[in-house]
PDB file of C-alpha atoms in Angstrom:
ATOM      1  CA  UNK G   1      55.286 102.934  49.743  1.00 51.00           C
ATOM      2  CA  UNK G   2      55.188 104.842  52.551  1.00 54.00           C
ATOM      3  CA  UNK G   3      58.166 107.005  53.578  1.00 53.00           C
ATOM      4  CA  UNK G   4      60.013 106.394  57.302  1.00 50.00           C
ATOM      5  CA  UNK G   5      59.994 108.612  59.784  1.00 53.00           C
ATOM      6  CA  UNK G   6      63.626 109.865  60.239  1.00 48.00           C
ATOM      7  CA  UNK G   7      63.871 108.044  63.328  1.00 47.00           C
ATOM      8  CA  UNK G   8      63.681 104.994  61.647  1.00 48.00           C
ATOM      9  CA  UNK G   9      66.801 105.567  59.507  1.00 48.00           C
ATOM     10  CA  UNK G  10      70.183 103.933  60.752  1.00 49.00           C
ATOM     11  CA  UNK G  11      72.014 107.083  59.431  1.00 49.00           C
ATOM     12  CA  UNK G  12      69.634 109.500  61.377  1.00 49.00           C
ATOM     13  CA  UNK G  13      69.552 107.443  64.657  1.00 53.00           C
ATOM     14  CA  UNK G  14      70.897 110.033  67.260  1.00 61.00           C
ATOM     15  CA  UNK G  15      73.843 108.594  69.628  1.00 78.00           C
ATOM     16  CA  UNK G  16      74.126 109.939  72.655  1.00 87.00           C
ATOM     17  CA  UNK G  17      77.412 111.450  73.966  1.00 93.00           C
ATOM     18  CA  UNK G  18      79.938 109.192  75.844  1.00 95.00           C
ATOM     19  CA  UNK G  19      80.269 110.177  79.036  1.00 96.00           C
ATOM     20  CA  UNK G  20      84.128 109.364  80.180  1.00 96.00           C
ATOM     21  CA  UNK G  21      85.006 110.397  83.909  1.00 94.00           C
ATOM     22  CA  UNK G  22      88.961 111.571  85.133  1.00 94.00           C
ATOM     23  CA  UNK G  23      89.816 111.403  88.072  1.00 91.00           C
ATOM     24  CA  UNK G  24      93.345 111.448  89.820  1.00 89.00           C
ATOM     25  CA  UNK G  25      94.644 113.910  92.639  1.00 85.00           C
ATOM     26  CA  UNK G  26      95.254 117.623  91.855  1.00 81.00           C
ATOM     27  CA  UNK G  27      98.192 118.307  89.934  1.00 84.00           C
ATOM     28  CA  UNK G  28      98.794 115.010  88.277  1.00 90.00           C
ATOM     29  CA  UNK G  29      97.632 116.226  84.961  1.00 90.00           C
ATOM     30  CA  UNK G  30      93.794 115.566  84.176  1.00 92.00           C
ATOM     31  CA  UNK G  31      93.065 118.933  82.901  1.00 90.00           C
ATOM     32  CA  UNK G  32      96.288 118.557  80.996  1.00 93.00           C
ATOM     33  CA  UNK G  33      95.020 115.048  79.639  1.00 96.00           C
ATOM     34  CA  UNK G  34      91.842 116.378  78.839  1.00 95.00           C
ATOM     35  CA  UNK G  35      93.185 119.633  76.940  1.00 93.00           C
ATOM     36  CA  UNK G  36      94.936 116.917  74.545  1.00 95.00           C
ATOM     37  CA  UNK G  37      91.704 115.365  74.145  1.00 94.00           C
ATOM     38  CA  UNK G  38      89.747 118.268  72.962  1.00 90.00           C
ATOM     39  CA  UNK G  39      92.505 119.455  70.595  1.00 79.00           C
ATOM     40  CA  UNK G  40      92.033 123.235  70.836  1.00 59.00           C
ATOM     41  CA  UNK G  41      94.903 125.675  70.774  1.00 46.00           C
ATOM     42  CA  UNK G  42      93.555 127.313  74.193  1.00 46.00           C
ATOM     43  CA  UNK G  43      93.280 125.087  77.307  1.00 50.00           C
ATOM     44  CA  UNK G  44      89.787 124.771  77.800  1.00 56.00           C
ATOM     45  CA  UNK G  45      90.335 123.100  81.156  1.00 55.00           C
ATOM     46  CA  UNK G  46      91.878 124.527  83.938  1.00 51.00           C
ATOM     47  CA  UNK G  47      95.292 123.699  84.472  1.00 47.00           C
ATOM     48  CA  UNK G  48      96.667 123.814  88.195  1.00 47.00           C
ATOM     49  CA  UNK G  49     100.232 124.938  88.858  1.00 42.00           C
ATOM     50  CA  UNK G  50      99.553 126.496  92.148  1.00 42.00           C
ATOM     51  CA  UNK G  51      98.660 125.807  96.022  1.00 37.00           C
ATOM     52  CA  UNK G  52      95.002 126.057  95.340  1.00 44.00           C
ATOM     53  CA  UNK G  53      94.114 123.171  93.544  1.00 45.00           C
ATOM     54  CA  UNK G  54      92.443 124.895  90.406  1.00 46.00           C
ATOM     55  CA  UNK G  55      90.073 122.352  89.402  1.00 44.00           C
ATOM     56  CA  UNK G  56      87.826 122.887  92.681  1.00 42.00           C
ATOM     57  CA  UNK G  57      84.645 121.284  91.125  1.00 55.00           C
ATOM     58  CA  UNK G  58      83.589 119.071  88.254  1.00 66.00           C
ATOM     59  CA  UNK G  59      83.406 120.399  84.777  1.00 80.00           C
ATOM     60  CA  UNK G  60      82.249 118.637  81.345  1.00 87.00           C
ATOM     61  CA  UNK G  61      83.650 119.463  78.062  1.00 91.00           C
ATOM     62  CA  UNK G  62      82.505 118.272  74.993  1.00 92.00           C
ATOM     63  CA  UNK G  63      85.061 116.024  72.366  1.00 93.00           C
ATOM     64  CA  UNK G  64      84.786 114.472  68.944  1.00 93.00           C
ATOM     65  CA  UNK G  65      86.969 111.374  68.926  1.00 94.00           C
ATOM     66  CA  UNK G  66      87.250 109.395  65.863  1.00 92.00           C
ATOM     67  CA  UNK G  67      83.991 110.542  64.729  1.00 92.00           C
ATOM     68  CA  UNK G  68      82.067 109.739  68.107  1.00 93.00           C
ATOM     69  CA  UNK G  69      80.866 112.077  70.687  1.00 94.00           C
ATOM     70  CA  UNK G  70      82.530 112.050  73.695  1.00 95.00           C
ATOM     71  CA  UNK G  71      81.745 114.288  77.707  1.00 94.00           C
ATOM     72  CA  UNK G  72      84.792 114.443  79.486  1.00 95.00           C
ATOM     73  CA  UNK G  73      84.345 114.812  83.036  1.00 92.00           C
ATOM     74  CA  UNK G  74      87.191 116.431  84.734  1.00 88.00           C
ATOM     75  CA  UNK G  75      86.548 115.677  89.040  1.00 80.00           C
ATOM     76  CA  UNK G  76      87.945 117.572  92.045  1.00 63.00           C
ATOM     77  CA  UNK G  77      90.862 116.557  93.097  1.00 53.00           C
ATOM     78  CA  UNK G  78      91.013 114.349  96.096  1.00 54.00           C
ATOM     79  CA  UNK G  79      93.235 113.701  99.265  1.00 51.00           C
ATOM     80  CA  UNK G  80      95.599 116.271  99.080  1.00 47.00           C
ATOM     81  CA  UNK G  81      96.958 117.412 102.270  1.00 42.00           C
ATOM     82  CA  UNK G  82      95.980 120.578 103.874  1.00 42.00           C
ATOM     83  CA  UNK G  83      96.971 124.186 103.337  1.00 42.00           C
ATOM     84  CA  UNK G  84      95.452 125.545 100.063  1.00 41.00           C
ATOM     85  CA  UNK G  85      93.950 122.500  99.009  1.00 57.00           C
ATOM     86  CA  UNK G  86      90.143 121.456  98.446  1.00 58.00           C
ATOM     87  CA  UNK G  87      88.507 120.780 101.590  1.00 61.00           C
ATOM     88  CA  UNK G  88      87.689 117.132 102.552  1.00 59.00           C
ATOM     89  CA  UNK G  89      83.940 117.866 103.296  1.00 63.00           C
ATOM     90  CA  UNK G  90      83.832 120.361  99.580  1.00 64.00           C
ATOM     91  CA  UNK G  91      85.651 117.462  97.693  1.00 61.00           C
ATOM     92  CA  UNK G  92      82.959 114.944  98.988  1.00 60.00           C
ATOM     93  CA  UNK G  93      79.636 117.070  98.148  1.00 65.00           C
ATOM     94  CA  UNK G  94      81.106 117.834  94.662  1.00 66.00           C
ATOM     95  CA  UNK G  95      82.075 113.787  94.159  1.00 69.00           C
ATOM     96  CA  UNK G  96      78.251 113.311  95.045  1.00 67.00           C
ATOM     97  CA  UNK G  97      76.870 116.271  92.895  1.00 70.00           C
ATOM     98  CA  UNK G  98      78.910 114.810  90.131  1.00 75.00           C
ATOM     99  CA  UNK G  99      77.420 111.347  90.361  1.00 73.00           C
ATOM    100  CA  UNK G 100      73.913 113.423  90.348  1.00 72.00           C
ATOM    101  CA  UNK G 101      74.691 115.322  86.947  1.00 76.00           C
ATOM    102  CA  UNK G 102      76.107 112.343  84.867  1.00 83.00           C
ATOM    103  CA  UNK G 103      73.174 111.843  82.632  1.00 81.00           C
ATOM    104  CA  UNK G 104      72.747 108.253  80.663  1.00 86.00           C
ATOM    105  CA  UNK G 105      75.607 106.462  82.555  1.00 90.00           C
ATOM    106  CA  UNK G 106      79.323 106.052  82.153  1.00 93.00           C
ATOM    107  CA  UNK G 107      81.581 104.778  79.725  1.00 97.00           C
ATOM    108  CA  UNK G 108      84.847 104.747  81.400  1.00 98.00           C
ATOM    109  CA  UNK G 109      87.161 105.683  84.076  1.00 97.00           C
ATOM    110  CA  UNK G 110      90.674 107.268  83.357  1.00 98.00           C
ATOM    111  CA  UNK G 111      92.522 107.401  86.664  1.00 97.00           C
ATOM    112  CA  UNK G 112      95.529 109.698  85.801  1.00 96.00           C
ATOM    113  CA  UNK G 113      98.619 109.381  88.000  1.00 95.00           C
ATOM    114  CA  UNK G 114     101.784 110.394  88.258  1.00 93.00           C
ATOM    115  CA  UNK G 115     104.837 108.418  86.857  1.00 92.00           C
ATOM    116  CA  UNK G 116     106.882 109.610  89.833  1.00 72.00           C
ATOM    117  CA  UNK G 117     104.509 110.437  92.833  1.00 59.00           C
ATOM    118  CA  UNK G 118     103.451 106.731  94.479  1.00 63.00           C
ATOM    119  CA  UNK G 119     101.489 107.290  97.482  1.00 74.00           C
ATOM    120  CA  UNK G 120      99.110 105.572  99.951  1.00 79.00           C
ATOM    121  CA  UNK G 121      96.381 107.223  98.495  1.00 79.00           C
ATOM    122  CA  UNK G 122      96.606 106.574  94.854  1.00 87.00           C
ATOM    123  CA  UNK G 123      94.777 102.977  95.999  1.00 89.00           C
ATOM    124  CA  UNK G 124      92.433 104.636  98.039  1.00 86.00           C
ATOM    125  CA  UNK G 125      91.039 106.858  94.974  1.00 87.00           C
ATOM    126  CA  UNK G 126      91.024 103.624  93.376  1.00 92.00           C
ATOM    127  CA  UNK G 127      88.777 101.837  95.698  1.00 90.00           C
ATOM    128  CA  UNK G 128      86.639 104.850  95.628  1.00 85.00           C
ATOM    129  CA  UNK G 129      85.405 105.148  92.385  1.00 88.00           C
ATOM    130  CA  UNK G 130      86.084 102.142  90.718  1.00 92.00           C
ATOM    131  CA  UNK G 131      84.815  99.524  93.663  1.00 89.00           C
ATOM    132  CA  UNK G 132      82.655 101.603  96.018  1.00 84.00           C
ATOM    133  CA  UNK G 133      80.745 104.062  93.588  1.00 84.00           C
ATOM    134  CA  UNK G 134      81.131 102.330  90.392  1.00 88.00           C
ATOM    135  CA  UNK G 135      81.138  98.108  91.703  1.00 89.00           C
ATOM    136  CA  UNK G 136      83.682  97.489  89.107  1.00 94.00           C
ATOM    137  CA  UNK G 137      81.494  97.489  86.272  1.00 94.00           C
ATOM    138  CA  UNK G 138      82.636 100.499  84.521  1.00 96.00           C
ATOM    139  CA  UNK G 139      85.560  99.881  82.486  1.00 98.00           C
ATOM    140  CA  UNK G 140      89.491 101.788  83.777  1.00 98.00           C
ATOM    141  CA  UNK G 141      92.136 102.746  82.550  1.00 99.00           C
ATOM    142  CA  UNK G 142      95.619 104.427  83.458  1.00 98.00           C
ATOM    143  CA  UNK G 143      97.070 107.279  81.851  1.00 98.00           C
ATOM    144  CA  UNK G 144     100.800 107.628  83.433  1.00 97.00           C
ATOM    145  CA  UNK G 145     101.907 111.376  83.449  1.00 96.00           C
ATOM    146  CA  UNK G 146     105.254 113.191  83.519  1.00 94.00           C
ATOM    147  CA  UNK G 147     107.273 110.251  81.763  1.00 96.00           C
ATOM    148  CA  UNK G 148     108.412 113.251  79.277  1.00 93.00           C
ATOM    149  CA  UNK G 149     112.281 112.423  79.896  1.00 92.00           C
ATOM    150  CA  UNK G 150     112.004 108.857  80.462  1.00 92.00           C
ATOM    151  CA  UNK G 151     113.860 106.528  76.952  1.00 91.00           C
ATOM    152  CA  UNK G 152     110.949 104.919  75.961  1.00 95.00           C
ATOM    153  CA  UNK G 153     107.975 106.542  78.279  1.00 96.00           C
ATOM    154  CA  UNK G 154     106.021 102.485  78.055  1.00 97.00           C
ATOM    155  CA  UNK G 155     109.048 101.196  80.032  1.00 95.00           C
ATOM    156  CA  UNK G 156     107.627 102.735  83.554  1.00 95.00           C
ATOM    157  CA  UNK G 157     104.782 100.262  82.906  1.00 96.00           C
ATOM    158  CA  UNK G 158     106.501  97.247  81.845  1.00 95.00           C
ATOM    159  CA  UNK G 159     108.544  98.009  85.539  1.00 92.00           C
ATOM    160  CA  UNK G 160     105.742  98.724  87.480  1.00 92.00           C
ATOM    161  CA  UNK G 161     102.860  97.068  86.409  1.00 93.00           C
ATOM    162  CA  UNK G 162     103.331  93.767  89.025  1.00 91.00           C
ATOM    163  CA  UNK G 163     103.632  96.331  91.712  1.00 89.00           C
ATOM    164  CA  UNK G 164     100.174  97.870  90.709  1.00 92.00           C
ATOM    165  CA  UNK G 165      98.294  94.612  90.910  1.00 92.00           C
ATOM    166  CA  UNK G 166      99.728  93.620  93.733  1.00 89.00           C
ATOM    167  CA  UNK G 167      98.414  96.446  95.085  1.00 89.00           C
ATOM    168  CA  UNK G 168      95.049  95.351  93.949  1.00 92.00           C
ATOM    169  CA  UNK G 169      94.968  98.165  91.024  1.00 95.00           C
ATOM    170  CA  UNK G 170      94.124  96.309  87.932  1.00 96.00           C
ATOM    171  CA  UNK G 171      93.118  98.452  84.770  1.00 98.00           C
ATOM    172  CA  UNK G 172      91.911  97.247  81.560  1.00 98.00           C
ATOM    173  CA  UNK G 173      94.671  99.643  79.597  1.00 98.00           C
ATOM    174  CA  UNK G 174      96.907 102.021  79.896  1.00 98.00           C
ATOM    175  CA  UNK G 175      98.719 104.752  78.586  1.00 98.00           C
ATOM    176  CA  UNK G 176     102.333 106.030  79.361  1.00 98.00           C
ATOM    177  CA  UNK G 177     102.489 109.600  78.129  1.00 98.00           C
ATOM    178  CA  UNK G 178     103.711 113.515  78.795  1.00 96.00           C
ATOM    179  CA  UNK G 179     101.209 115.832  79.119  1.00 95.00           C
ATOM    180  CA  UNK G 180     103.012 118.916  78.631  1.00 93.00           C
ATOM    181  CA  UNK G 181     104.822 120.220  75.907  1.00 93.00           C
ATOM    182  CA  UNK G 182     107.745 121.653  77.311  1.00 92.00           C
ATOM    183  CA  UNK G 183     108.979 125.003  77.355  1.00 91.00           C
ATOM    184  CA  UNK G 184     110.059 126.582  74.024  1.00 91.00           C
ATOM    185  CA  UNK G 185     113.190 126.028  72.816  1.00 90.00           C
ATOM    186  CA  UNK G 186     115.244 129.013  70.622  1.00 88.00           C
ATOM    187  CA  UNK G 187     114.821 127.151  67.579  1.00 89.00           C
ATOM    188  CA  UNK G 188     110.667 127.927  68.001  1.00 88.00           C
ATOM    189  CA  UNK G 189     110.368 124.445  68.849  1.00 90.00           C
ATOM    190  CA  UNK G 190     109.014 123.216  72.512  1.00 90.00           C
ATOM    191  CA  UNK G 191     111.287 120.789  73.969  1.00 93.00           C
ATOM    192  CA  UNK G 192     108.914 117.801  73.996  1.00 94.00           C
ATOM    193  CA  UNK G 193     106.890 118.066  70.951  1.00 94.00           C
ATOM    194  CA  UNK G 194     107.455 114.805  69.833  1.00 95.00           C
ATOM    195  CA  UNK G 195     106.678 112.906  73.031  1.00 96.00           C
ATOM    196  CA  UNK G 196     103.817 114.961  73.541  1.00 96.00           C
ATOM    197  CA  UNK G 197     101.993 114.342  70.074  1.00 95.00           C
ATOM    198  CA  UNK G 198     102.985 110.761  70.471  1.00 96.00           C
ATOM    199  CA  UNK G 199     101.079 110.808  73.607  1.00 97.00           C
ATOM    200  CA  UNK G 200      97.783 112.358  72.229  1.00 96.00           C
ATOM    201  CA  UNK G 201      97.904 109.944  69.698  1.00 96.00           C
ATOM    202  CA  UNK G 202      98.182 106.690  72.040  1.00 97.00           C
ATOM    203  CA  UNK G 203      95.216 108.577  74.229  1.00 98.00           C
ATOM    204  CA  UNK G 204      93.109 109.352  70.907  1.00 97.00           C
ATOM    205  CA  UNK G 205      92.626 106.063  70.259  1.00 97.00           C
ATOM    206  CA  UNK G 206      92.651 104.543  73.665  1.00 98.00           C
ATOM    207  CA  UNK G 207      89.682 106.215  74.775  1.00 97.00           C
ATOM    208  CA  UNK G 208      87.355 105.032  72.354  1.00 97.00           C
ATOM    209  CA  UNK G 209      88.868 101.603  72.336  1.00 97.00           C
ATOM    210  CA  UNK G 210      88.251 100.833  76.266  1.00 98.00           C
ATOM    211  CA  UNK G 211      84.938 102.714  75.934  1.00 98.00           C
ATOM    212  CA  UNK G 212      82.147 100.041  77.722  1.00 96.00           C
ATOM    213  CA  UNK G 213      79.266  98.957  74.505  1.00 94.00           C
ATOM    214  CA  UNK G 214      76.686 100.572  76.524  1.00 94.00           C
ATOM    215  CA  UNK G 215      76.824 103.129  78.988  1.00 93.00           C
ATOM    216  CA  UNK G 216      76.710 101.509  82.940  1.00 92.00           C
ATOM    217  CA  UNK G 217      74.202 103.898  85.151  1.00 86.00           C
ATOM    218  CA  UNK G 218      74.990 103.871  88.440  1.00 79.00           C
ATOM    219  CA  UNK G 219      71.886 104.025  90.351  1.00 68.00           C
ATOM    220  CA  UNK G 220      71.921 105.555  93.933  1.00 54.00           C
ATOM    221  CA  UNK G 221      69.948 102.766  95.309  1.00 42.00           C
ATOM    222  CA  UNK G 222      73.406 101.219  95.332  1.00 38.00           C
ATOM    223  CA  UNK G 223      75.102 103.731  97.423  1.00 40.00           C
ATOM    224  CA  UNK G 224      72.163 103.756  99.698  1.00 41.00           C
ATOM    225  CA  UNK G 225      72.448 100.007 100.663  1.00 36.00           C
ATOM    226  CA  UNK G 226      76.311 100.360 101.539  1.00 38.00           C
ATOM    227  CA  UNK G 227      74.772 103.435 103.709  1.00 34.00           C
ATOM    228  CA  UNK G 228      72.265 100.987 105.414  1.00 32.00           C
ATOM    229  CA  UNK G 229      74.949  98.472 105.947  1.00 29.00           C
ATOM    230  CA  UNK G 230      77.167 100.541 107.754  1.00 34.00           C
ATOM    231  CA  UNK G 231      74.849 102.501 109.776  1.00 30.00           C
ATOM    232  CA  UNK G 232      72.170 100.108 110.498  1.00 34.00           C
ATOM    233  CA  UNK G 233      69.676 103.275 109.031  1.00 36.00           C
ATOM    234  CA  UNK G 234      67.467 103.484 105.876  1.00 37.00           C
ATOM    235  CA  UNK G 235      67.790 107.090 104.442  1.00 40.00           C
ATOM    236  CA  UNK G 236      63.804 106.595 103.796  1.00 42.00           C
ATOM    237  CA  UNK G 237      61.313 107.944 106.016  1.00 42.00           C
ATOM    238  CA  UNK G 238      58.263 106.242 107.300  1.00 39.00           C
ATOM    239  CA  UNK G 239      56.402 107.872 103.743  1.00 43.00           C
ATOM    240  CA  UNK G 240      58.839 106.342 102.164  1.00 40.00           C
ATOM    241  CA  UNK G 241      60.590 109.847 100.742  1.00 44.00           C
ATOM    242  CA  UNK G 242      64.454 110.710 101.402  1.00 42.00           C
ATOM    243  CA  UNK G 243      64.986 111.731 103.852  1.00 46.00           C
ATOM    244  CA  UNK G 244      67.904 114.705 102.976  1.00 47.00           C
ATOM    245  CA  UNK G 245      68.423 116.074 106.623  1.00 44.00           C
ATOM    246  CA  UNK G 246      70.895 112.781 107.193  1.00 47.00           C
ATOM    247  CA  UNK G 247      71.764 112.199 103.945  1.00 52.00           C
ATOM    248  CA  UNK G 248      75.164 114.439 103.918  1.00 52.00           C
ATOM    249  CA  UNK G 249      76.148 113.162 107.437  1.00 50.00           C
ATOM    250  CA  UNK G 250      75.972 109.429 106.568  1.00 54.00           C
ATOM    251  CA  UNK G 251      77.706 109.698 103.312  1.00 57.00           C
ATOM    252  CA  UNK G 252      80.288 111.680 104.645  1.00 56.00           C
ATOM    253  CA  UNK G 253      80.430 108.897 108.121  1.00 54.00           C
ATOM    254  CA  UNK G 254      80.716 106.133 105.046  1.00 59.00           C
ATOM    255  CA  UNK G 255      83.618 107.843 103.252  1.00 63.00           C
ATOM    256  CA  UNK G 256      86.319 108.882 105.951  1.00 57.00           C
ATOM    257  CA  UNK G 257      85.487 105.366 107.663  1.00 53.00           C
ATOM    258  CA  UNK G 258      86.490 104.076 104.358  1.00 61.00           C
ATOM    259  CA  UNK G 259      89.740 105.792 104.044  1.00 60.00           C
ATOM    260  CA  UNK G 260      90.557 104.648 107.236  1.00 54.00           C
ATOM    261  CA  UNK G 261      89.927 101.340 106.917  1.00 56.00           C
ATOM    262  CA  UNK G 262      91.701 101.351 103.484  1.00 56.00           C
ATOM    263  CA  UNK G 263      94.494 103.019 105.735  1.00 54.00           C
ATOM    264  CA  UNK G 264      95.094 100.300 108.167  1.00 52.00           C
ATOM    265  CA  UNK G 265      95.201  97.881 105.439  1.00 57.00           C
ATOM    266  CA  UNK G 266      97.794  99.267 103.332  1.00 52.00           C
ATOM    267  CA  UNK G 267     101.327  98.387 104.080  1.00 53.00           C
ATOM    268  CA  UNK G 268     103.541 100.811 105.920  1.00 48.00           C
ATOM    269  CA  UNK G 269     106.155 100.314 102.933  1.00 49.00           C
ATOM    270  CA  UNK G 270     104.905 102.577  99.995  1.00 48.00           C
ATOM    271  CA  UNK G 271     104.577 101.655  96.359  1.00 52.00           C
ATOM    272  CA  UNK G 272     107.929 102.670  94.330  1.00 48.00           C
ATOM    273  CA  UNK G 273     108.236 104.877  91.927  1.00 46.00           C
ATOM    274  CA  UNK G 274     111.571 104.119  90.600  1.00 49.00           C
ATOM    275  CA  UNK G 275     111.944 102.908  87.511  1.00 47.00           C
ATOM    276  CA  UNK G 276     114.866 101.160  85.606  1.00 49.00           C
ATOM    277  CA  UNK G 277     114.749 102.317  81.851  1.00 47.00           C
ATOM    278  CA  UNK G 278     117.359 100.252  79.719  1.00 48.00           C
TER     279      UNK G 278
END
């Protein structure tokens, strides 16, 4: 009999990574999320505590989750005032070049927010990568940050949860956690240990769990017929080639005539982020 090629063994097959993109404003705790993800005892991802938003541009890092292979994709953060922030025009080009180096599609979207900073624009990042770049056909989720002194941290979704869809943010899961560990205590301890491995825990097996089957590539084609549609203009030339002298000025007229039409739509009363813990 003749033997198989290793390729045609189930237990050789080679999966590809999972690639599984955060995104969230600076400061909210991606790089925090994602540092409980990879499990090391250095913080592989750049954690921002400063003016300067620290995580500038995108950056991959490479997880093993319940015996799977996972990318995380940690994103520039996005809308976030002014002085010593990441300029609108650098946060754009990176959001692009990010969509450019994602290779074999995505698995999921983890919008990270925080449990007590509502704004207007936490439904504008929304919009933006889960309707405009990704059409709603990559699965999201919610991971709910700085909750560490809340009773029980999954109360602050039971209260707000009604509020976020009728704001038109609907997620397919979600995760109420702490981030940080808390400073050290004299007994050795840090102050939030508990909460903080009973968050990794709920994210450990979230992620894999709201993974899509197969891995949605988003093709630019798409993002080049919302450019045509608001512009009237085909990015091709007459050859038929790209042409990449416009290319940066019409994204960039698409995107800040999105935000402000997302702007004058959103109700002058902002989302509350009180919550009543019992």
């Amino acid at each position: 009999m003749a033997e198989l090629p290793p390729s045609a063994h189930p237990s050789l097959v080679h999966c590809p990574p999972r690639n599984v993109l955060f995104f969230g404003e600076t400061g909210v705790g991606k790089s925090s999320v994602i540092n409980m993800l990879i499990g090391e005892n250095t913080d592989a991802a750049c954690i921002s505590s400063g003016a300067q938003g620290c995580t500038f541009a995108s950056a991959s890092y490479e997880a093993t989750i319940s015996g799977e292979q996972f990318v995380l994709w940690d994103t520039v953060g996005l809308n976030e005032g002014e002085k010593g922030k990441t300029p609108p025009v650098v946060a754009e080009r990176n959001l692009r070049e990010l969509m450019h180096n994602i290779k074999g599609g995505l698995s999921l979207l983890v919008y990270v927010i925080r449990g007590t900073r509502f704004r207007e624009v936490v439904r504008i990042n929304y919009d933006l990568f889960h309707r405009m770049i990704c059409d709603q056909k990559v699965p999201i989720i919610a991971v709910v940050t700085g909750l560490e002194n809340e009773e029980r941290m999954d109360a602050w979704w039971d209260n707000n949860e009604a509020d976020l869809r009728k704001f038109g943010l609907v997620f397919k899961a979600n995760a109420c956690i702490t981030a940080s560990r808390g400073k050290v205590l004299k007994t050795g301890c840090h102050a939030f240990e508990d909460e903080y491995e009973e968050s990794r825990g709920k994210l450990l097996k979230l992620i894999p769990q709201s993974c899509s089957p197969e891995p949605i590539l988003i093709p630019m084609q798409s993002g080049e017929g919302i450019l045509r549609l608001d512009t009237g203009h085909s990015r091709h030339g007459s050859n038929g080639d790209v042409d990449d002298n416009n290319e940066q000025a019409l994204v960039m007229n698409l995107l800040w005539k999105l935000i402000s039409l997302l702007l004058r739509c959103i109700p002058k009363n902002p989302l509350s982020s009180e919550t009543n813990t019992h």
